[in-house]
Short mmCIF file of C-alpha atoms in Angstrom, two decimals:
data_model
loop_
_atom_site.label_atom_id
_atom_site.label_comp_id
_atom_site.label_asym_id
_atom_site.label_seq_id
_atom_site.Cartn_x
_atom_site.Cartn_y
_atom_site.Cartn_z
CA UNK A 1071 8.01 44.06 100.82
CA UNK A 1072 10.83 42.89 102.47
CA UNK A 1073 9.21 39.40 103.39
CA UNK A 1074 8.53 38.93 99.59
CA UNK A 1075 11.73 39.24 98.31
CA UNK A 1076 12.99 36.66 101.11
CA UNK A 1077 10.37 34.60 99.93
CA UNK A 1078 11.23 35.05 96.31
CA UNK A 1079 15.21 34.15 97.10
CA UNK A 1080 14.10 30.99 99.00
CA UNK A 1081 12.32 29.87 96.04
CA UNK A 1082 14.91 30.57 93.62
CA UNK A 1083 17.36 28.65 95.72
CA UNK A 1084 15.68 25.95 96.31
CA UNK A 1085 14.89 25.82 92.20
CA UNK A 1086 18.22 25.93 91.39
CA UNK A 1087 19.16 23.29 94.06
CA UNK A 1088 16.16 20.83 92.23
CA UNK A 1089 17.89 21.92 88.79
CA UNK A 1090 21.33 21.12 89.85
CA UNK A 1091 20.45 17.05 91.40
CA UNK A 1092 17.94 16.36 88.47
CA UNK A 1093 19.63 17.74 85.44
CA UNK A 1094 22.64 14.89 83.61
CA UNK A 1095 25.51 16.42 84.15
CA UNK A 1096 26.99 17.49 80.40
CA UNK A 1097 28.63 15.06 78.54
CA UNK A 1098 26.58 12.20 80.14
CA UNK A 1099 24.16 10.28 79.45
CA UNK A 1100 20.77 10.11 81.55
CA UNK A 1101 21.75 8.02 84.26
CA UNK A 1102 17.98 6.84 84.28
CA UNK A 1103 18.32 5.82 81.07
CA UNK A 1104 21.99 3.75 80.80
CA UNK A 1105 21.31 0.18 81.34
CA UNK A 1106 24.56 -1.73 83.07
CA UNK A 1107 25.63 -5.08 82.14
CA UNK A 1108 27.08 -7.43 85.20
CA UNK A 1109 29.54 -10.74 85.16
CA UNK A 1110 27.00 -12.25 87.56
CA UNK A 1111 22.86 -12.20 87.82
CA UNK A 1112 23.29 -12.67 91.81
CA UNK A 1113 26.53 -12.60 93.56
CA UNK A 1114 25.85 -15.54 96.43
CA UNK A 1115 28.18 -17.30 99.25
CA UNK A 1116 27.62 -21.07 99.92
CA UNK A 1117 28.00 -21.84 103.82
CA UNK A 1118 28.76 -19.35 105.42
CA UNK A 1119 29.68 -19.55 109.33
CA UNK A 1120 28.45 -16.73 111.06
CA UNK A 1121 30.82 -14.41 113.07
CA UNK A 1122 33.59 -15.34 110.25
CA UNK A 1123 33.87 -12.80 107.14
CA UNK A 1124 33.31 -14.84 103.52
CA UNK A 1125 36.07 -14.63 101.17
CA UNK A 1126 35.63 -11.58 99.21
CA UNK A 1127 33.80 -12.02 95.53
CA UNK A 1128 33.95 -9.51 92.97
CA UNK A 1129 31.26 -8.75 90.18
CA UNK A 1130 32.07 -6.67 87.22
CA UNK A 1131 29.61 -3.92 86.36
CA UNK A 1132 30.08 -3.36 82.28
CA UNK A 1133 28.57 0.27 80.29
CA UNK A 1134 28.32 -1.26 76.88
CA UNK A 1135 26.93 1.95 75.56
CA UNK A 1136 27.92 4.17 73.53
CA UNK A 1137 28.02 7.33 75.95
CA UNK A 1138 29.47 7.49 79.75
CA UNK A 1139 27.23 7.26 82.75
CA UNK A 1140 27.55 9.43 86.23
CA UNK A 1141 25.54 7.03 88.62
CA UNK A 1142 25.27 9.61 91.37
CA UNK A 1143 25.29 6.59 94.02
CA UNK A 1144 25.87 2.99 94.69
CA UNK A 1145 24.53 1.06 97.40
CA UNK A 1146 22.99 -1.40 99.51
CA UNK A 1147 19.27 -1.83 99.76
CA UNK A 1148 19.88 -2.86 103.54
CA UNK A 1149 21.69 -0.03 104.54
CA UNK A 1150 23.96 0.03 107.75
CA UNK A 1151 21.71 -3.10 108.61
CA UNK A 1152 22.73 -5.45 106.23
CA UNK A 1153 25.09 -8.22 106.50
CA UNK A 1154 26.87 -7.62 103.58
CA UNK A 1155 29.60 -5.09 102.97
CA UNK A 1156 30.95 -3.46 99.54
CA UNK A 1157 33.80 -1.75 98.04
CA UNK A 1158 32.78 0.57 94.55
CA UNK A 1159 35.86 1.02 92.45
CA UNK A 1160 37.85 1.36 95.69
CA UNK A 1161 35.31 3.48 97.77
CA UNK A 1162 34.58 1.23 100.95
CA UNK A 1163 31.63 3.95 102.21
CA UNK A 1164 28.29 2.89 102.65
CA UNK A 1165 26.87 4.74 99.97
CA UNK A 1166 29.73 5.35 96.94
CA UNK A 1167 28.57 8.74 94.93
CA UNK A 1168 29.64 9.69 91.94
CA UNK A 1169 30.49 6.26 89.98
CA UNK A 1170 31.56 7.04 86.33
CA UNK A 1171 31.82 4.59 84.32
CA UNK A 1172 33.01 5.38 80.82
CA UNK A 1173 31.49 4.15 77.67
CA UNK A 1174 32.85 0.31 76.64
CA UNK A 1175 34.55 0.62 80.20
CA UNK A 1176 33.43 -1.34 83.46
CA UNK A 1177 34.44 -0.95 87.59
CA UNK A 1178 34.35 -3.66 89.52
CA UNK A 1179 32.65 -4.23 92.78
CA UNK A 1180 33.74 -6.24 95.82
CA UNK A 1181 31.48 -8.40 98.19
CA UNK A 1182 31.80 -9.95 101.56
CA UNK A 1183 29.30 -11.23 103.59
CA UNK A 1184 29.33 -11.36 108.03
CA UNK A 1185 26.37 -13.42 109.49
CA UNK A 1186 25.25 -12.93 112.80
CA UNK A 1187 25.01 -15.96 114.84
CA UNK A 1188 21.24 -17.22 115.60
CA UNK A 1189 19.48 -19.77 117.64
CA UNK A 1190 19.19 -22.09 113.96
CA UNK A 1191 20.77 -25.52 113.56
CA UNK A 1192 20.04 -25.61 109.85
CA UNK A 1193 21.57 -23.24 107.48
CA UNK A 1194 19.75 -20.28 106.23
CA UNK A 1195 19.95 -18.14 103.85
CA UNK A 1196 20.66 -14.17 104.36
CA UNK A 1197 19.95 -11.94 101.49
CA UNK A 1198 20.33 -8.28 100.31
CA UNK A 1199 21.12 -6.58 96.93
CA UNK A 1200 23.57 -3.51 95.53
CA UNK A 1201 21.15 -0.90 94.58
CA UNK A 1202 22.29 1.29 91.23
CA UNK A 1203 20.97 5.28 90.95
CA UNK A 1204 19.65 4.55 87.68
CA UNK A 1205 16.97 1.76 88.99
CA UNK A 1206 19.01 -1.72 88.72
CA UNK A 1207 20.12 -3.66 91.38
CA UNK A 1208 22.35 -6.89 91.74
CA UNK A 1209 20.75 -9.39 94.49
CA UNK A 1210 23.13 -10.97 96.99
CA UNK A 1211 22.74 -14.05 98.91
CA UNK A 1212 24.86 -16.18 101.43
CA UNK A 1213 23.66 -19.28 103.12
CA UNK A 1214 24.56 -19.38 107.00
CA UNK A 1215 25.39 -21.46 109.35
CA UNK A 1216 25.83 -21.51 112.74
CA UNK A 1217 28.85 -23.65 114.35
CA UNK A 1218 30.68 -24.34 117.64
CA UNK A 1219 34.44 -23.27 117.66
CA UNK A 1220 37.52 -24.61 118.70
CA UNK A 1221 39.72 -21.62 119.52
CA UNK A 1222 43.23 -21.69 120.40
CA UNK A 1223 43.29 -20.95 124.70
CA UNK A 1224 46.55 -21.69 125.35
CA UNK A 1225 49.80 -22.52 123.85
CA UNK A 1226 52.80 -24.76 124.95
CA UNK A 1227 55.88 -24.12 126.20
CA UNK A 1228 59.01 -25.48 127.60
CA UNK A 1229 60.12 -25.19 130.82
CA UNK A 1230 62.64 -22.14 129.83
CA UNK A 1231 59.41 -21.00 128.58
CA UNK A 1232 60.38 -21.24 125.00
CA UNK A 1233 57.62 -22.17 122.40
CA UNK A 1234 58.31 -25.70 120.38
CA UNK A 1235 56.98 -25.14 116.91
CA UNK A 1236 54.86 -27.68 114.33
CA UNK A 1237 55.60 -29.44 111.13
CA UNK A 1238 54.41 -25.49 109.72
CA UNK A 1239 56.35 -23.77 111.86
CA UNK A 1240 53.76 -22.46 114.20
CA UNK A 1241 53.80 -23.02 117.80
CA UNK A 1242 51.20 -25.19 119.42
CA UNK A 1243 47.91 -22.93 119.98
CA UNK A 1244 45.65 -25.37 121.32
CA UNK A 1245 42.10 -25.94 123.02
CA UNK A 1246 41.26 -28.92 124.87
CA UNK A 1247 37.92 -30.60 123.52
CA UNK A 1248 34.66 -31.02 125.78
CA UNK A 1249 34.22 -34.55 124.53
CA UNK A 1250 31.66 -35.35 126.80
CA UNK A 1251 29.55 -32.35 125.32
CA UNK A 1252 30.06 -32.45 122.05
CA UNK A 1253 27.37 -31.17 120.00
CA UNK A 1254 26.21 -33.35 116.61
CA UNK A 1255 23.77 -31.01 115.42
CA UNK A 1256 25.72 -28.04 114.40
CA UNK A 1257 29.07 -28.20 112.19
CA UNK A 1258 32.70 -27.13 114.21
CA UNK A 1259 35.02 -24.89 113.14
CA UNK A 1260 38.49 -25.78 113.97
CA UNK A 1261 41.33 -22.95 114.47
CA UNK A 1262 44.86 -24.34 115.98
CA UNK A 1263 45.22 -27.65 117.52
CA UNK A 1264 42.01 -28.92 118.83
CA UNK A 1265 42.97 -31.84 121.55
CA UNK A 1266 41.61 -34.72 122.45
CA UNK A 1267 43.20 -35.31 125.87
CA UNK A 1268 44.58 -38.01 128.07
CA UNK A 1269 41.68 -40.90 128.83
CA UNK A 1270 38.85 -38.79 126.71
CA UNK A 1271 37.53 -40.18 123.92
CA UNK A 1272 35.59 -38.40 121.09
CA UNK A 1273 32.69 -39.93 119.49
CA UNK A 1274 31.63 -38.27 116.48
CA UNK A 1275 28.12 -39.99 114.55
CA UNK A 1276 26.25 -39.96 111.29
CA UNK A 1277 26.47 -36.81 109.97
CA UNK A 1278 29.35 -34.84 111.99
CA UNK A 1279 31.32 -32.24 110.53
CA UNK A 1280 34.95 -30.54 111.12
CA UNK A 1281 35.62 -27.26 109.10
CA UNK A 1282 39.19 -26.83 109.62
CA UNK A 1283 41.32 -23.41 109.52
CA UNK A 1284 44.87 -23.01 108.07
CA UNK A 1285 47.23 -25.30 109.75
CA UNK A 1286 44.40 -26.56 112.09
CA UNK A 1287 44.98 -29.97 113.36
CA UNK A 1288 42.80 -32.22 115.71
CA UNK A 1289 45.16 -33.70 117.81
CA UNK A 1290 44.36 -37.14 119.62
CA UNK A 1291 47.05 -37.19 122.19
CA UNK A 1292 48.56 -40.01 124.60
CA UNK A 1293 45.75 -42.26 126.13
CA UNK A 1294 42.91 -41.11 124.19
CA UNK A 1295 40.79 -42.33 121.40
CA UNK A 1296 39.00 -41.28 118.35
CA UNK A 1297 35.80 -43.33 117.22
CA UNK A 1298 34.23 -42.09 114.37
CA UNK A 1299 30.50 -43.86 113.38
CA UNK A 1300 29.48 -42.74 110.08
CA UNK A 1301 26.92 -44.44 107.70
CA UNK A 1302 27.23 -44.55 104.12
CA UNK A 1303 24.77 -41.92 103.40
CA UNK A 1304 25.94 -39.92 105.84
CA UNK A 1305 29.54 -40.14 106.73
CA UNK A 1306 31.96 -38.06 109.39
CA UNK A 1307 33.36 -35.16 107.17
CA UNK A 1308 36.86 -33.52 107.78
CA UNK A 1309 37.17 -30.48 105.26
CA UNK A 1310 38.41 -27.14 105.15
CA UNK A 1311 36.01 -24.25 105.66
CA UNK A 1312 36.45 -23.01 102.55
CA UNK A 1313 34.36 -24.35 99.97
CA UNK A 1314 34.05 -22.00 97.17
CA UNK A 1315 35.46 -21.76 93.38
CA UNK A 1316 39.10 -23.86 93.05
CA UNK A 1317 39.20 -24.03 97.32
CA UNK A 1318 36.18 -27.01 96.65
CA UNK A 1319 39.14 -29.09 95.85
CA UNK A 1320 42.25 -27.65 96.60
CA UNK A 1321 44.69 -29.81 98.61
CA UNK A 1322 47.22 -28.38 102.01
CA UNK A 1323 43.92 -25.42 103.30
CA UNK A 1324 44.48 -27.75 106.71
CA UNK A 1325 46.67 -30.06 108.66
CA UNK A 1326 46.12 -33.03 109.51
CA UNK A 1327 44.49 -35.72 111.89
CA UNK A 1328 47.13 -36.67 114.51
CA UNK A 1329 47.16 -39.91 116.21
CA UNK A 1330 49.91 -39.61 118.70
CA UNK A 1331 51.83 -41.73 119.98
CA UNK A 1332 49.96 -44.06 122.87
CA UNK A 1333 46.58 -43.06 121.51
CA UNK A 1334 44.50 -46.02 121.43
CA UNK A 1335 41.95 -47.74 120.19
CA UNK A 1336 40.82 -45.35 117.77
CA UNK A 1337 38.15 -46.46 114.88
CA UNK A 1338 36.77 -44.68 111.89
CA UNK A 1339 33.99 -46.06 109.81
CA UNK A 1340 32.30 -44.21 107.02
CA UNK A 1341 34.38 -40.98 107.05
CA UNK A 1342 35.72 -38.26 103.97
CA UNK A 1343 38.71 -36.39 105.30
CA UNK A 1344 39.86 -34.09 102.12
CA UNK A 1345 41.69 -31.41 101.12
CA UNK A 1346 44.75 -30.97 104.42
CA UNK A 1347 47.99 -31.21 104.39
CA UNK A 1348 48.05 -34.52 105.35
CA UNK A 1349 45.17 -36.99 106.12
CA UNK A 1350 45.68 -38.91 109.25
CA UNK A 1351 48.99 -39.30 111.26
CA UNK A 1352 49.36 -42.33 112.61
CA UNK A 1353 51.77 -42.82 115.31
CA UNK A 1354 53.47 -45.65 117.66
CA UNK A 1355 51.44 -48.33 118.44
CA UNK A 1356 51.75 -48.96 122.44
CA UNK A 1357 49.37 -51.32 123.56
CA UNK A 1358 47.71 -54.77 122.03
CA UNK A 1359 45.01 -53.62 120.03
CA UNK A 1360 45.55 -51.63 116.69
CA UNK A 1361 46.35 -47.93 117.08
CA UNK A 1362 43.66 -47.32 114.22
CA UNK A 1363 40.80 -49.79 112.41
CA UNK A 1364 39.77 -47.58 109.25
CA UNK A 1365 37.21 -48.80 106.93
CA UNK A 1366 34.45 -47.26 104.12
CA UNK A 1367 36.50 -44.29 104.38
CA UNK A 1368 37.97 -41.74 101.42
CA UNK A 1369 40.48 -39.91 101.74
CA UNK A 1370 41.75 -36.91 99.19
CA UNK A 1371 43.72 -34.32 97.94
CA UNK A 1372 46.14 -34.13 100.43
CA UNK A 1373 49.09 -32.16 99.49
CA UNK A 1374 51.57 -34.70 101.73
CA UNK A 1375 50.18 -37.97 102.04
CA UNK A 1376 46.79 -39.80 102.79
CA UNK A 1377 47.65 -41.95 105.75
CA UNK A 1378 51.70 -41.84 107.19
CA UNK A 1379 51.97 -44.08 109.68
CA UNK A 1380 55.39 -44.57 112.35
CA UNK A 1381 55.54 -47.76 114.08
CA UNK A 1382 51.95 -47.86 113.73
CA UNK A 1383 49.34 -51.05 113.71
CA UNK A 1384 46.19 -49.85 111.62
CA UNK A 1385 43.56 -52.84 110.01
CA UNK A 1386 42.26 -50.92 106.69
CA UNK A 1387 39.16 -52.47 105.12
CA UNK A 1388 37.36 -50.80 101.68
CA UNK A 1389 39.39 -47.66 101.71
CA UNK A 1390 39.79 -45.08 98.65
CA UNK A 1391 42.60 -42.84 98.66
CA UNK A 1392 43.93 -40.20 96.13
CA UNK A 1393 44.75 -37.02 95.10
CA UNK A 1394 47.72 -37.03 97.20
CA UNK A 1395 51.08 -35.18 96.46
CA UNK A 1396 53.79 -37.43 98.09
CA UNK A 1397 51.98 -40.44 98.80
CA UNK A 1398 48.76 -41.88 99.03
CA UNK A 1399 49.89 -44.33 102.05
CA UNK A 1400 53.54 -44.09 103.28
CA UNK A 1401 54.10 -46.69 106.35
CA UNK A 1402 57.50 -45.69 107.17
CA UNK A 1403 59.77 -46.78 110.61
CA UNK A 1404 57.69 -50.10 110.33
CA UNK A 1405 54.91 -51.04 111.98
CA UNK A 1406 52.29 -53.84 111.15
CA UNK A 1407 49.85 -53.19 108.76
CA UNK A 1408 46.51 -55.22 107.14
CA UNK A 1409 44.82 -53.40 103.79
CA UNK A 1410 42.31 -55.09 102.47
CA UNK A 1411 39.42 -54.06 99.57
CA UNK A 1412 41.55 -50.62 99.04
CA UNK A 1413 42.40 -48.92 96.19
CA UNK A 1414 45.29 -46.30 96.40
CA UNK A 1415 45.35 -43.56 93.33
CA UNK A 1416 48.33 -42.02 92.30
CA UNK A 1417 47.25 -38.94 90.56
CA UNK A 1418 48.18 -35.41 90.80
CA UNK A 1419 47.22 -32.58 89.13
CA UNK A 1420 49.23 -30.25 90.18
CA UNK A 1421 52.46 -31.46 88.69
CA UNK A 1422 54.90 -34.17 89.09
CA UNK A 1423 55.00 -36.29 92.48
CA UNK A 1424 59.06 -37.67 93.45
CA UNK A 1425 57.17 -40.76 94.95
CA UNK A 1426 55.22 -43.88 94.15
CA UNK A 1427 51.71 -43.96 95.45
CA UNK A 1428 52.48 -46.69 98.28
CA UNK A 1429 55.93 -46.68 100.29
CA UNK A 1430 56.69 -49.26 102.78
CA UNK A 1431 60.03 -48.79 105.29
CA UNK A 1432 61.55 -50.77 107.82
CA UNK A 1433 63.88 -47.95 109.13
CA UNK A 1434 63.10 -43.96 109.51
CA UNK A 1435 65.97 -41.10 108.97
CA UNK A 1436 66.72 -39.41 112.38
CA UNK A 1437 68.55 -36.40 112.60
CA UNK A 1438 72.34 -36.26 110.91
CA UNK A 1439 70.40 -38.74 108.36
CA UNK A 1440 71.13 -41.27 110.83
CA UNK A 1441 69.20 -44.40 109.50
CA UNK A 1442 67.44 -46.24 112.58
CA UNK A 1443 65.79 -49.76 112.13
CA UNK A 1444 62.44 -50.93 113.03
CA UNK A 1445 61.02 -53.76 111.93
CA UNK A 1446 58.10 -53.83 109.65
CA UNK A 1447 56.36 -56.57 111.22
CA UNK A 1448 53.44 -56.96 108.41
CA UNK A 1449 52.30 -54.90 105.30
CA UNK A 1450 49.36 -57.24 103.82
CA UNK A 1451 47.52 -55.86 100.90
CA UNK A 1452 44.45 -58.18 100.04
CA UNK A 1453 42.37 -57.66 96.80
CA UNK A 1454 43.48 -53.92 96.79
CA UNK A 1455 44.45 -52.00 93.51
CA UNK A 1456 47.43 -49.44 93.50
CA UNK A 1457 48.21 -47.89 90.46
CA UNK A 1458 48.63 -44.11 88.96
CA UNK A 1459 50.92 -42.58 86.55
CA UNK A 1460 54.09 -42.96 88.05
CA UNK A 1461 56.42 -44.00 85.80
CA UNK A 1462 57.04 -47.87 85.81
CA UNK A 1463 55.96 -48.94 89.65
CA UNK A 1464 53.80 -47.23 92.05
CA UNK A 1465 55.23 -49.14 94.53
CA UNK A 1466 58.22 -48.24 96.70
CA UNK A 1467 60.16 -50.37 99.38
CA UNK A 1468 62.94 -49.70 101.27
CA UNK A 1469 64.59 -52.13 103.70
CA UNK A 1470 67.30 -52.20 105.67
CA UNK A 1471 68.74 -55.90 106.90
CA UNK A 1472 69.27 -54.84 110.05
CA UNK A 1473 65.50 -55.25 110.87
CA UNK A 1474 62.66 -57.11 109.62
CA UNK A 1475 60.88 -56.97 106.65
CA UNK A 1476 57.55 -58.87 105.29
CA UNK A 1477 55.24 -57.08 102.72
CA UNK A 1478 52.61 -59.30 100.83
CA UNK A 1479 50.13 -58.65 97.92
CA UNK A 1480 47.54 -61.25 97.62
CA UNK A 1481 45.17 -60.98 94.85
CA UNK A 1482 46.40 -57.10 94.00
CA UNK A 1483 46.93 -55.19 90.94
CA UNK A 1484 49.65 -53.30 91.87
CA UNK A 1485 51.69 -51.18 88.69
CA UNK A 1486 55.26 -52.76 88.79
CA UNK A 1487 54.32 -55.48 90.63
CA UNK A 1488 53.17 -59.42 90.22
CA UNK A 1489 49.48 -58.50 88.77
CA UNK A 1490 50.96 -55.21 86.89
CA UNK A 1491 47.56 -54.39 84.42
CA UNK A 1492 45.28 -51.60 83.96
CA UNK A 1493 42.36 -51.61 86.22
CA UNK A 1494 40.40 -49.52 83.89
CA UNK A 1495 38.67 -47.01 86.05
CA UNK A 1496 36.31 -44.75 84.67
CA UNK A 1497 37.96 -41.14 84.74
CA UNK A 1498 40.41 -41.17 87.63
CA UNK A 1499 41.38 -37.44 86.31
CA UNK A 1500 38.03 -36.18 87.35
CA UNK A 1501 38.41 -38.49 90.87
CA UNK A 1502 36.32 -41.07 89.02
CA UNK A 1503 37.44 -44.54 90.68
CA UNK A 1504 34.55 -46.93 89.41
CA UNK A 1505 35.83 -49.38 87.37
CA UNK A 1506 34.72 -50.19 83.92
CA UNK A 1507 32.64 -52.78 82.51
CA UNK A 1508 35.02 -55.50 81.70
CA UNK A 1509 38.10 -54.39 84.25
CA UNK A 1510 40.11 -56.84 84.95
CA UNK A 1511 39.73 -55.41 88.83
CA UNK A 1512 36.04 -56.36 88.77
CA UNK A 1513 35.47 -57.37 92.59
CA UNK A 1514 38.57 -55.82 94.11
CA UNK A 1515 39.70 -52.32 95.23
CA UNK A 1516 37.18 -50.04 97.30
CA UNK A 1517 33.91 -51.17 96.74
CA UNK A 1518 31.51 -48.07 96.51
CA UNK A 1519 27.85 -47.95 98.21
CA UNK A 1520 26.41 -45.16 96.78
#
């Protein structure tokens, strides 16, 4: 008797247990019935470089009914195992219970993505999806890529062993680059000042890419050279590593290029370097060859300048640069200089710049604004095009008598200058520098191969 009454208490528990997870809890509507609404079809990530979290996306999940819904859990079809991590209306555990979302209302969902390094030089793609109680689920995708990384190893110091700091305030975390085993068939990630050092030289081919971190920097110090050997269909790329939304385009996510001073030698052919703070640093020439040839390159939206050059001696040749929030080219503390086939924008879009697009100085401000001298040897500009919406010149010199001066524009449209008319490109808003039928630059300015 006793052994049947057991039995009938199990029974009755376990009924009411059944009755209690199937029934819709009053007031709501059956969970198995609401269908959700989202601001996305599939919530994806475009490059991602495994180790390093995404930036976190967020999808809104809309009840457009007209009764609220209890979706007794929210997760991910890959479970601890996936690659992807969420956060429900601000619940962060793996599987959020209890979601209510009431009728006309929404919550919103946030999605990150971590891929785990393989043996794959080509991206791939790593997918999973949010699973919803009532049946519906949201896929998720992120294409990943593995890289080789540049991190920080050591930092310098004075003697007193005090830190100097950067242009950004940061000291000097740096790595040393292993130019000799440099890899070209996986993208690098660049975090702190990446260094080429004293008698290396890095060769980067067709096809090589530098992701750069906040502030990051490659830094081509005394005695060593930078040659860069891109082809037009597939040139050197310096960019930041993030890509997505407004970041695609979004100037200062980076530092710079640095050519010390006593660098040498250094060539770049067929490059894009976009979206730093500045785009190459070009500093004293020491020896007899020019500290930089450039050529078939673009460079944009920089939030400083494009190229700023010290004392420098750079041939330019078929050169596109815009997008640049002080200056496209400022050649300041002189230098000698040779453009030729270039065209220098001088658009912004994020407000008003306090400079021309070109500058050219034969002095520099030291500190106390003490003005020092140095004579700009040459600034030649040959069939190039500078012009923007500066108000009446995009062209700026400054020259002291104390040192020399020569700056000449041969067969140039410059805005305020000799040859001051519109060279009619095609949207330069939308970074558009072809030139239209009938421009009166037809033949001159960068010259584009693809």
């Amino acid at each position: 008797m006793k052994k049947k009454v057991l039995l009938a208490a199990v029974v009755s528990v376990l009924l009411l247990q059944f009755s209690f997870y199937s029934c819709t809890p009053e007031g709501y509507a059956d969970e198995n019935e609401a269908v959700l609404a989202f601001s996305a079809d599939t919530v994806s990530f475009d490059t991602v470089f495994t180790t390093v979290a995404t930036p976190t996306k967020m999808v809104v999940v809309y009840n457009r009914t007209s009764r609220d819904v209890l979706l007794s859990q929210v997760t991910l079809e890959g479970g601890r195992a996936s690659r992807f991590r969420i956060n429900v209306d601000g619940d962060t555990s793996m599987v959020a219970r209890n979601i209510e979302i009431m009728a006309g209302d929404s919550i919103f969902i946030f999605v990150q993505a971590n891929i785990n390094p393989n043996d794959q030089t080509s991206p791939f793609v790593v997918e999973d999806a949010i699973a919803f109680s009532n049946g519906q689920r949201l896929p998720l995708s992120a294409w990943g890529r593995n890289a080789v990384y540049h991190l920080p190893t050591d930092t310098l110091h004075y003697a007193d062993g005090t830190y100097p700091l950067d242009a950004y305030g940061n000291p000097y975390a740096y790595s040393v680059i292993d130019c000799a085993n440099w890899r070209h068939d996986m993208p690098h990630v660049i975090i702190g000042y990446a260094v080429v050092d004293s008698r290396n030289t890095l060769n980067l081919t067709a096809g090589d890419e530098l992701y750069f971190y906040n502030d990051a920097v490659l830094w081509v110090y005394d005695s060593a050279t930078l040659d860069v050997r891109g082809t037009a269909e597939q040139p050197v790329l310096f960019t930041s590593v993030r890509k997505d939304g407004w970041y695609s385009f979004l100037p200062g996510q980076w530092g710079q290029i640095w050519l010390s001073a006593g660098s040498k030698d250094n060539v770049i052919d067929h490059a894009v370097i976009e979206k730093g703070c500045f785009g190459l640093v070009v500093d004293t020439n020491v020896g007899p060859n020019p500290t930089l040839m450039v050529s078939n390159t673009e460079l944009r939206h920089m939030s400083y300048t494009g190229i700023q050059a010290q004392g420098a001696r750079i041939v330019g040749n078929n050169l596109l640069v815009y997008q640049c929030g002080t200056a496209a080219l400022w050649l300041r503390a002189g230098g000698d200089y040779s453009f030729t086939s270039s065209t220098f924008g001088g658009y912004w879009r994020y407000g008003g710049r306090q400079n021309p697009t070109v500058v050219l100085q034969n002095c520099y401000v030291a500190v106390g604004n003490v003005i020092i001298p140095r004579d700009l040897v040459r600034a030649d500009f040959t069939d190039c095009i500078i012009w923007g919406t500066y108000p009446d010149t995009e062209l700026l010199e400054q020259q002291v008598d104390e040192a020399a001066y020569s700056s000449r524009f041969i067969h140039s449209i410059v805005k305020g200058g000799e040859w001051d008319v519109d060279p009619l490109f095609v949207d330069p808003d939308e970074n558009d520098y072809h030139l239209q039928d009938g421009s009166p630059a037809a033949g001159i300015g960068y010259q584009f191969e693809n």
